[in-house]
mmCIF file of C-alpha atoms in Angstrom:
data_model
loop_
_atom_site.group_PDB
_atom_site.id
_atom_site.type_symbol
_atom_site.label_atom_id
_atom_site.label_comp_id
_atom_site.label_asym_id
_atom_site.label_seq_id
_atom_site.Cartn_x
_atom_site.Cartn_y
_atom_site.Cartn_z
ATOM 1 C CA MET A 813 -6.446 -15.893 17.969
ATOM 2 C CA MET A 814 -2.873 -16.855 18.860
ATOM 3 C CA THR A 815 -2.184 -17.669 15.201
ATOM 4 C CA THR A 816 -3.361 -14.263 13.969
ATOM 5 C CA LEU A 817 -1.258 -12.585 16.660
ATOM 6 C CA LEU A 818 1.867 -14.475 15.533
ATOM 7 C CA ILE A 819 1.110 -13.619 11.880
ATOM 8 C CA ASP A 820 0.730 -9.938 12.807
ATOM 9 C CA VAL A 821 4.017 -9.875 14.740
ATOM 10 C CA PHE A 822 5.863 -11.604 11.875
ATOM 11 C CA LEU A 823 4.384 -9.232 9.274
ATOM 12 C CA LEU A 824 5.253 -6.175 11.386
ATOM 13 C CA CYS A 825 8.865 -7.418 11.720
ATOM 14 C CA LEU A 826 9.040 -7.777 7.918
ATOM 15 C CA LEU A 827 7.620 -4.234 7.617
ATOM 16 C CA VAL A 828 10.371 -2.800 9.847
ATOM 17 C CA ILE A 829 13.077 -4.644 7.867
ATOM 18 C CA THR A 830 11.629 -3.380 4.562
ATOM 19 C CA ALA A 831 11.357 0.207 5.807
ATOM 20 C CA LEU A 832 14.955 0.220 7.095
ATOM 21 C CA GLY A 833 16.111 -1.300 3.802
ATOM 22 C CA ALA A 834 14.289 1.395 1.801
ATOM 23 C CA VAL A 835 16.048 4.093 3.848
ATOM 24 C CA MET A 836 19.514 2.499 3.716
ATOM 25 C CA VAL A 837 19.672 1.454 0.053
ATOM 26 C CA ARG A 838 21.496 3.918 -2.255
ATOM 27 C CA SER A 839 19.762 3.119 -5.545
ATOM 28 C CA LEU A 840 16.486 5.054 -5.771
ATOM 29 C CA LEU A 841 14.972 2.382 -8.021
ATOM 30 C CA ALA A 842 15.674 -0.267 -5.366
ATOM 31 C CA ALA A 843 14.121 2.014 -2.718
ATOM 32 C CA THR A 844 10.994 2.379 -4.902
ATOM 33 C CA LEU A 845 10.729 -1.389 -5.233
ATOM 34 C CA LEU A 846 11.174 -1.835 -1.472
ATOM 35 C CA LEU A 847 8.365 0.696 -0.890
ATOM 36 C CA ALA A 848 6.132 -1.385 -3.194
ATOM 37 C CA ILE A 849 6.932 -4.441 -1.034
ATOM 38 C CA TYR A 850 6.175 -2.329 2.056
ATOM 39 C CA SER A 851 2.702 -1.541 0.699
ATOM 40 C CA LEU A 852 1.983 -5.188 -0.099
ATOM 41 C CA LEU A 853 3.014 -6.246 3.429
ATOM 42 C CA MET A 854 0.977 -3.381 4.912
ATOM 43 C CA ALA A 855 -2.030 -4.593 2.912
ATOM 44 C CA LEU A 856 -1.542 -8.037 4.465
ATOM 45 C CA VAL A 857 -1.560 -6.454 7.940
ATOM 46 C CA TRP A 858 -4.865 -4.734 7.085
ATOM 47 C CA VAL A 859 -6.373 -8.009 5.850
ATOM 48 C CA SER A 860 -5.195 -9.660 9.056
ATOM 49 C CA LEU A 861 -7.014 -6.904 11.001
ATOM 50 C CA GLN A 862 -10.183 -7.717 8.970
ATOM 51 C CA ALA A 863 -10.078 -4.297 7.277
ATOM 52 C CA VAL A 864 -10.315 -5.624 3.734
ATOM 53 C CA ASP A 865 -11.414 -2.336 2.132
ATOM 54 C CA VAL A 866 -8.430 -0.490 3.639
ATOM 55 C CA ALA A 867 -6.144 -3.323 2.535
ATOM 56 C CA PHE A 868 -7.475 -3.036 -0.976
ATOM 57 C CA THR A 869 -6.900 0.715 -1.074
ATOM 58 C CA GLU A 870 -3.392 0.234 0.333
ATOM 59 C CA ALA A 871 -2.502 -2.311 -2.329
ATOM 60 C CA ALA A 872 -4.003 -0.240 -5.160
ATOM 61 C CA VAL A 873 -2.603 3.133 -4.095
ATOM 62 C CA GLY A 874 0.614 2.108 -2.326
ATOM 63 C CA GLY A 875 1.625 -0.898 -4.389
ATOM 64 C CA GLY A 876 0.248 0.220 -7.742
ATOM 65 C CA ILE A 877 -0.201 3.948 -8.272
ATOM 66 C CA SER A 878 2.522 5.357 -5.985
ATOM 67 C CA THR A 879 5.078 2.970 -7.469
ATOM 68 C CA VAL A 880 4.192 4.254 -10.934
ATOM 69 C CA LEU A 881 4.340 7.881 -9.691
ATOM 70 C CA LEU A 882 7.723 7.307 -8.002
ATOM 71 C CA ILE A 883 9.050 5.720 -11.208
ATOM 72 C CA ALA A 884 7.752 8.758 -13.143
ATOM 73 C CA THR A 885 9.740 10.927 -10.700
ATOM 74 C CA LEU A 886 12.852 8.817 -11.281
ATOM 75 C CA VAL A 887 12.535 9.568 -15.015
ATOM 76 C CA PHE A 888 13.214 13.224 -14.130
ATOM 77 C CA VAL A 889 15.690 12.955 -11.240
ATOM 78 C CA GLY A 890 17.777 9.906 -12.204
ATOM 79 C CA ARG A 891 18.269 6.572 -10.487
ATOM 80 C CA ARG A 892 21.124 7.266 -8.065
ATOM 81 C CA GLU A 893 20.919 9.093 -4.761
ATOM 82 C CA ALA A 894 23.303 12.067 -4.475
ATOM 83 C CA PRO A 895 26.351 11.053 -2.393
ATOM 84 C CA GLY A 896 26.199 12.260 1.197
ATOM 85 C CA PRO A 897 26.049 10.988 4.777
ATOM 86 C CA LEU A 898 23.783 7.963 5.305
ATOM 87 C CA ILE A 899 21.806 9.677 8.065
ATOM 88 C CA HIS A 900 20.745 13.301 7.687
ATOM 89 C CA TRP A 901 20.489 14.223 11.365
ATOM 90 C CA PRO A 902 17.975 17.157 11.245
ATOM 91 C CA SER A 903 15.497 15.063 9.229
ATOM 92 C CA ALA A 904 16.150 12.024 11.444
ATOM 93 C CA ALA A 905 15.385 14.193 14.503
ATOM 94 C CA ALA A 906 12.176 15.507 12.883
ATOM 95 C CA VAL A 907 11.053 11.953 12.044
ATOM 96 C CA ILE A 908 11.847 10.613 15.530
ATOM 97 C CA ILE A 909 10.052 13.505 17.281
ATOM 98 C CA THR A 910 6.970 13.138 15.021
ATOM 99 C CA GLY A 911 6.967 9.390 15.639
ATOM 100 C CA ALA A 912 7.228 9.874 19.408
ATOM 101 C CA VAL A 913 4.294 12.349 19.346
ATOM 102 C CA LEU A 914 2.200 9.902 17.282
ATOM 103 C CA ILE A 915 2.983 7.025 19.680
ATOM 104 C CA TYR A 916 2.082 9.318 22.603
ATOM 105 C CA GLY A 917 -1.217 10.000 20.793
ATOM 106 C CA THR A 918 -2.041 6.279 20.663
ATOM 107 C CA PHE A 919 -2.115 6.140 24.504
ATOM 108 C CA ASP A 920 -5.504 7.890 24.410
ATOM 109 C CA MET A 921 -6.937 5.385 21.950
ATOM 110 C CA PRO A 922 -9.434 2.797 23.207
ATOM 111 C CA ARG A 923 -8.215 -0.789 23.628
ATOM 112 C CA PHE A 924 -8.159 -2.749 20.324
ATOM 113 C CA GLY A 925 -11.595 -4.270 19.646
ATOM 114 C CA ASP A 926 -13.159 -2.688 22.736
ATOM 115 C CA PRO A 927 -16.969 -2.704 22.166
ATOM 116 C CA ALA A 928 -17.441 0.111 24.708
ATOM 117 C CA ALA A 929 -15.177 2.528 22.800
ATOM 118 C CA ALA A 930 -16.690 5.886 21.827
ATOM 119 C CA PRO A 931 -16.722 5.339 18.008
ATOM 120 C CA HIS A 932 -18.782 2.175 18.529
ATOM 121 C CA GLN A 933 -21.388 3.996 20.656
ATOM 122 C CA HIS A 934 -22.294 6.999 18.496
ATOM 123 C CA VAL A 935 -23.902 6.191 15.106
ATOM 124 C CA ALA A 936 -22.489 2.687 14.535
ATOM 125 C CA PRO A 937 -25.350 0.826 16.305
ATOM 126 C CA HIS A 938 -27.838 2.671 14.103
ATOM 127 C CA TYR A 939 -25.927 1.736 10.930
ATOM 128 C CA ILE A 940 -25.670 -1.906 12.007
ATOM 129 C CA ALA A 941 -29.371 -2.128 12.857
ATOM 130 C CA GLN A 942 -30.898 0.050 10.136
ATOM 131 C CA SER A 943 -28.589 0.228 7.100
ATOM 132 C CA MET A 944 -30.227 -2.761 5.429
ATOM 133 C CA ASN A 945 -33.699 -1.203 5.819
ATOM 134 C CA GLU A 946 -32.663 2.317 4.919
ATOM 135 C CA THR A 947 -30.291 1.701 2.000
ATOM 136 C CA GLN A 948 -30.798 -1.925 0.857
ATOM 137 C CA VAL A 949 -26.981 -2.358 0.769
ATOM 138 C CA PRO A 950 -25.925 -5.699 2.318
ATOM 139 C CA ASN A 951 -22.418 -4.530 3.375
ATOM 140 C CA PHE A 952 -22.694 -1.682 5.877
ATOM 141 C CA VAL A 953 -19.220 -0.280 5.259
ATOM 142 C CA THR A 954 -20.314 0.226 1.657
ATOM 143 C CA ALA A 955 -23.641 1.599 2.902
ATOM 144 C CA VAL A 956 -21.857 4.208 5.047
ATOM 145 C CA LEU A 957 -19.442 5.228 2.275
ATOM 146 C CA ALA A 958 -21.869 5.287 -0.631
ATOM 147 C CA SER A 959 -25.138 6.258 1.028
ATOM 148 C CA TYR A 960 -24.856 7.914 4.472
ATOM 149 C CA ARG A 961 -21.684 9.766 3.411
ATOM 150 C CA GLY A 962 -22.628 9.833 -0.261
ATOM 151 C CA TYR A 963 -22.030 13.572 -0.761
ATOM 152 C CA ASP A 964 -18.690 13.318 1.045
ATOM 153 C CA THR A 965 -17.561 10.505 -1.241
ATOM 154 C CA LEU A 966 -18.913 12.303 -4.323
ATOM 155 C CA PHE A 967 -16.943 15.472 -3.641
ATOM 156 C CA GLU A 968 -13.828 13.519 -2.620
ATOM 157 C CA THR A 969 -13.970 11.939 -6.050
ATOM 158 C CA ALA A 970 -14.419 15.392 -7.592
ATOM 159 C CA VAL A 971 -11.346 16.689 -5.702
ATOM 160 C CA ILE A 972 -9.191 13.764 -6.850
ATOM 161 C CA TYR A 973 -10.463 14.123 -10.425
ATOM 162 C CA THR A 974 -9.649 17.854 -10.420
ATOM 163 C CA ALA A 975 -6.178 17.222 -8.947
ATOM 164 C CA GLY A 976 -5.427 14.588 -11.592
ATOM 165 C CA LEU A 977 -6.713 16.813 -14.382
ATOM 166 C CA GLY A 978 -4.613 19.748 -13.128
ATOM 167 C CA LEU A 979 -1.515 17.571 -12.921
ATOM 168 C CA ILE A 980 -1.999 16.235 -16.452
ATOM 169 C CA LEU A 981 -2.446 19.776 -17.820
ATOM 170 C CA LEU A 982 0.662 21.058 -15.969
ATOM 171 C CA LEU A 983 2.876 18.169 -17.131
ATOM 172 C CA ARG A 984 1.500 18.316 -20.679
ATOM 173 C CA GLY A 985 2.204 22.081 -20.747
ATOM 174 C CA ALA A 986 5.793 21.589 -19.554
ATOM 175 C CA ARG A 987 6.423 18.967 -22.225
ATOM 176 C CA THR A 988 5.016 21.094 -25.075
ATOM 177 C CA ARG A 989 7.059 24.097 -23.946
ATOM 178 C CA ARG A 990 10.242 22.007 -23.902
ATOM 179 C CA ARG A 991 9.485 20.761 -27.392
ATOM 180 C CA GLU A 992 8.874 24.334 -28.674
ATOM 181 C CA ARG A 993 12.197 25.464 -27.228
ATOM 182 C CA ARG A 994 13.992 22.632 -28.988
ATOM 183 C CA ARG A 995 12.645 23.723 -32.370
ATOM 184 C CA MET B 944 -4.359 -26.567 10.750
ATOM 185 C CA MET B 945 -3.488 -27.172 7.094
ATOM 186 C CA PHE B 946 -4.165 -23.509 6.348
ATOM 187 C CA VAL B 947 -1.900 -22.398 9.186
ATOM 188 C CA ALA B 948 0.929 -24.618 7.888
ATOM 189 C CA ALA B 949 0.447 -23.247 4.365
ATOM 190 C CA GLY B 950 0.351 -19.705 5.757
ATOM 191 C CA ALA B 951 3.622 -20.269 7.644
ATOM 192 C CA ALA B 952 5.243 -21.581 4.446
ATOM 193 C CA VAL B 953 4.061 -18.513 2.489
ATOM 194 C CA LEU B 954 5.388 -16.184 5.211
ATOM 195 C CA VAL B 955 8.797 -17.868 5.101
ATOM 196 C CA ALA B 956 8.745 -17.509 1.298
ATOM 197 C CA ILE B 957 7.970 -13.783 1.690
ATOM 198 C CA LEU B 958 10.930 -13.466 4.077
ATOM 199 C CA LEU B 959 13.246 -15.125 1.541
ATOM 200 C CA PHE B 960 12.015 -12.842 -1.276
ATOM 201 C CA LEU B 961 12.525 -9.856 1.010
ATOM 202 C CA VAL B 962 16.145 -10.924 1.571
ATOM 203 C CA ARG B 963 16.564 -11.098 -2.221
ATOM 204 C CA ALA B 964 14.994 -7.643 -2.614
ATOM 205 C CA LEU B 965 17.352 -6.173 0.002
ATOM 206 C CA LEU B 966 20.569 -7.859 -1.216
ATOM 207 C CA GLY B 967 19.710 -8.436 -4.899
ATOM 208 C CA PRO B 968 22.788 -7.431 -6.861
ATOM 209 C CA THR B 969 20.846 -6.503 -10.023
ATOM 210 C CA THR B 970 17.622 -4.555 -10.458
ATOM 211 C CA PHE B 971 16.002 -7.595 -12.045
ATOM 212 C CA ASP B 972 16.451 -9.632 -8.845
ATOM 213 C CA ARG B 973 14.569 -6.894 -7.014
ATOM 214 C CA ILE B 974 11.792 -6.649 -9.629
ATOM 215 C CA LEU B 975 11.342 -10.405 -9.485
ATOM 216 C CA ALA B 976 11.240 -10.240 -5.677
ATOM 217 C CA VAL B 977 8.492 -7.559 -5.758
ATOM 218 C CA ASN B 978 6.476 -9.561 -8.253
ATOM 219 C CA ALA B 979 6.883 -12.780 -6.264
ATOM 220 C CA ILE B 980 5.899 -11.058 -3.004
ATOM 221 C CA GLY B 981 2.852 -9.766 -4.877
ATOM 222 C CA THR B 982 1.779 -13.278 -5.830
ATOM 223 C CA LYS B 983 2.481 -14.515 -2.282
ATOM 224 C CA THR B 984 0.283 -11.648 -1.035
ATOM 225 C CA VAL B 985 -2.549 -12.929 -3.218
ATOM 226 C CA ILE B 986 -2.167 -16.434 -1.779
ATOM 227 C CA PHE B 987 -1.825 -15.147 1.773
ATOM 228 C CA VAL B 988 -4.966 -12.977 1.518
ATOM 229 C CA ALA B 989 -6.854 -16.108 0.459
ATOM 230 C CA LEU B 990 -5.300 -18.177 3.272
ATOM 231 C CA LEU B 991 -5.957 -15.493 5.913
ATOM 232 C CA GLY B 992 -9.638 -15.643 5.026
ATOM 233 C CA PHE B 993 -9.711 -19.351 5.820
ATOM 234 C CA ILE B 994 -7.492 -19.035 8.927
ATOM 235 C CA ALA B 995 -9.779 -16.330 10.364
ATOM 236 C CA GLY B 996 -12.862 -18.328 9.346
ATOM 237 C CA ARG B 997 -14.156 -15.693 6.908
ATOM 238 C CA PRO B 998 -13.471 -16.948 3.369
ATOM 239 C CA GLU B 999 -15.939 -14.457 1.812
ATOM 240 C CA PHE B 1000 -13.057 -12.140 0.936
ATOM 241 C CA LEU B 1001 -11.540 -14.575 -1.532
ATOM 242 C CA ASP B 1002 -12.455 -12.377 -4.511
ATOM 243 C CA ILE B 1003 -10.336 -9.547 -3.067
ATOM 244 C CA ALA B 1004 -7.303 -11.781 -3.655
ATOM 245 C CA LEU B 1005 -8.125 -11.874 -7.363
ATOM 246 C CA LEU B 1006 -8.100 -8.074 -7.550
ATOM 247 C CA TYR B 1007 -4.659 -8.035 -5.905
ATOM 248 C CA ALA B 1008 -3.345 -10.175 -8.721
ATOM 249 C CA LEU B 1009 -4.452 -7.485 -11.199
ATOM 250 C CA ILE B 1010 -2.865 -4.630 -9.233
ATOM 251 C CA ASN B 1011 0.410 -6.483 -8.830
ATOM 252 C CA PHE B 1012 0.802 -6.390 -12.591
ATOM 253 C CA ILE B 1013 0.713 -2.575 -13.015
ATOM 254 C CA ALA B 1014 3.719 -1.688 -10.841
ATOM 255 C CA THR B 1015 5.866 -4.425 -12.379
ATOM 256 C CA LEU B 1016 5.016 -3.198 -15.887
ATOM 257 C CA ALA B 1017 5.879 0.416 -15.008
ATOM 258 C CA VAL B 1018 9.203 -0.545 -13.428
ATOM 259 C CA LEU B 1019 10.197 -2.764 -16.353
ATOM 260 C CA LYS B 1020 9.283 -0.067 -18.862
ATOM 261 C CA PHE B 1021 11.389 2.461 -16.960
ATOM 262 C CA VAL B 1022 14.389 0.105 -16.794
ATOM 263 C CA GLU B 1023 14.140 -0.656 -20.501
ATOM 264 C CA TYR B 1024 13.372 2.789 -21.989
ATOM 265 C CA ARG B 1025 14.345 5.260 -19.193
ATOM 266 C CA ARG B 1026 10.875 6.859 -19.508
ATOM 267 C CA LEU B 1027 7.206 5.978 -19.034
ATOM 268 C CA GLY B 1028 5.403 7.730 -21.926
#
């Protein structure tokens, strides 16, 4: 228990260092790479909290896909940040206020791992007791995602598919138009 | 106890790679740091399973190794060709 706590504290310190580095560094490519490191460390925090599925999503989306998307953005905007002051005060104020509101929001959350918390009282006992009988899926997180919330997951996938398809068509269109103009 | 010692060593290694990623004079130092932190993540996911007494998640670590590859490839391609297509 003590060991996991120490690991969590160490990982969170590394996260803060990485985040500050990503903000401070002037090369956008370096910032992208630091954000990839941030995602990998965040995934480790999730694994340490026993949320392996979330960790996996974090590593795939944060470390893999968003790095590729950010690099694709750098192809268009260039690698260097425009010169300017290191801290843009209006955005810093917006970030600090949002962060303060979010931290204030956590005060209403139940204590970490509290078995009497509301989310653990509603449908969770039913899933834990019955998911094996009702769905024949041994892992009940998978049972909830793929069976109890099957339609939700299905249409989420449809939304992401549509968004990706739209993006491909838009980018493809822009590229063809540029090529036509060049001719 | 062995797993905790190994975990501590991996965490120190991650810290050192992070220093390289922050200071790294060239882009390649940073790319190498990201890739190395990725491999250390794989090892640490495996170790965390044993430290917490739940080694069933070992196969997740294998999938991390695959993901780690994609970002490095994209970054290297961008540095070399200035585009992704």
